[in-house]
Amino acid sequence: MLKNFSIKKFTEALNSGNIVFEFDARTGHNHGTKCRIAENLLPTLYEEAKIVLDKPHLL
């Protein structure tokens, strides 16, 4: 569970190089601008991060 996104932490991650921007413009179709971060670093952008399930629960 990720709670309370932090602009300050986002800016710090951007300045440290953990977040990169990708411009995906192609001929005939623009896919837009993307902001990329490693999946394991995503929780560092929030004030609170908790593990709700430690493994997938299949029915």
mmCIF file of C-alpha atoms in Angstrom:
data_model
loop_
_atom_site.group_PDB
_atom_site.id
_atom_site.type_symbol
_atom_site.label_atom_id
_atom_site.label_comp_id
_atom_site.label_asym_id
_atom_site.label_seq_id
_atom_site.Cartn_x
_atom_site.Cartn_y
_atom_site.Cartn_z
ATOM 1 C CA MET A 1 0.000 0.000 0.000
ATOM 2 C CA LEU A 2 1.447 3.334 -1.011
ATOM 3 C CA LYS A 3 0.070 6.405 0.750
ATOM 4 C CA ASN A 4 0.720 10.155 0.506
ATOM 5 C CA PHE A 5 2.807 10.791 -2.602
ATOM 6 C CA SER A 6 5.657 13.215 -1.826
ATOM 7 C CA ILE A 7 6.658 15.835 -4.381
ATOM 8 C CA LYS A 8 9.795 16.461 -2.301
ATOM 9 C CA LYS A 9 10.833 12.797 -2.520
ATOM 10 C CA PHE A 10 10.005 12.778 -6.247
ATOM 11 C CA THR A 11 12.250 15.812 -6.786
ATOM 12 C CA GLU A 12 15.054 14.205 -4.769
ATOM 13 C CA ALA A 13 14.777 10.995 -6.831
ATOM 14 C CA LEU A 14 14.822 13.050 -10.032
ATOM 15 C CA ASN A 15 17.916 14.977 -8.925
ATOM 16 C CA SER A 16 19.722 11.774 -7.911
ATOM 17 C CA GLY A 17 19.050 10.164 -11.307
ATOM 18 C CA ASN A 18 16.639 7.511 -10.030
ATOM 19 C CA ILE A 19 13.867 8.936 -12.223
ATOM 20 C CA VAL A 20 14.325 9.576 -15.930
ATOM 21 C CA PHE A 21 12.066 11.140 -18.529
ATOM 22 C CA GLU A 22 11.606 9.449 -21.864
ATOM 23 C CA PHE A 23 10.308 11.253 -24.940
ATOM 24 C CA ASP A 24 8.607 8.713 -27.185
ATOM 25 C CA ALA A 25 7.798 10.624 -30.357
ATOM 26 C CA ARG A 26 7.556 8.546 -33.503
ATOM 27 C CA THR A 27 6.800 9.310 -37.093
ATOM 28 C CA GLY A 28 3.039 9.397 -37.533
ATOM 29 C CA HIS A 29 2.174 8.700 -33.896
ATOM 30 C CA ASN A 30 3.386 10.337 -30.677
ATOM 31 C CA HIS A 31 3.402 8.018 -27.640
ATOM 32 C CA GLY A 32 4.009 10.936 -25.282
ATOM 33 C CA THR A 33 6.408 11.616 -22.458
ATOM 34 C CA LYS A 34 7.079 8.972 -19.819
ATOM 35 C CA CYS A 35 8.522 9.206 -16.356
ATOM 36 C CA ARG A 36 10.426 6.016 -15.443
ATOM 37 C CA ILE A 37 11.647 4.672 -12.094
ATOM 38 C CA ALA A 38 12.816 1.195 -11.080
ATOM 39 C CA GLU A 39 9.936 -0.785 -9.588
ATOM 40 C CA ASN A 40 11.770 -1.400 -6.311
ATOM 41 C CA LEU A 41 12.261 2.378 -5.850
ATOM 42 C CA LEU A 42 8.601 3.311 -6.320
ATOM 43 C CA PRO A 43 7.777 3.086 -2.569
ATOM 44 C CA THR A 44 10.505 5.652 -1.811
ATOM 45 C CA LEU A 45 8.309 8.342 -3.406
ATOM 46 C CA TYR A 46 5.630 8.003 -0.711
ATOM 47 C CA GLU A 47 5.418 8.973 2.947
ATOM 48 C CA GLU A 48 4.080 5.539 3.860
ATOM 49 C CA ALA A 49 4.631 2.148 2.226
ATOM 50 C CA LYS A 50 3.328 -1.143 3.624
ATOM 51 C CA ILE A 51 3.299 -4.692 2.304
ATOM 52 C CA VAL A 52 -0.326 -5.903 2.323
ATOM 53 C CA LEU A 53 0.274 -9.376 0.856
ATOM 54 C CA ASP A 54 3.750 -10.823 0.635
ATOM 55 C CA LYS A 55 2.778 -13.227 -2.144
ATOM 56 C CA PRO A 56 -0.112 -13.429 -4.628
ATOM 57 C CA HIS A 57 -3.309 -14.972 -3.304
ATOM 58 C CA LEU A 58 -4.923 -17.163 -5.935
ATOM 59 C CA LEU A 59 -8.529 -18.309 -5.618
#
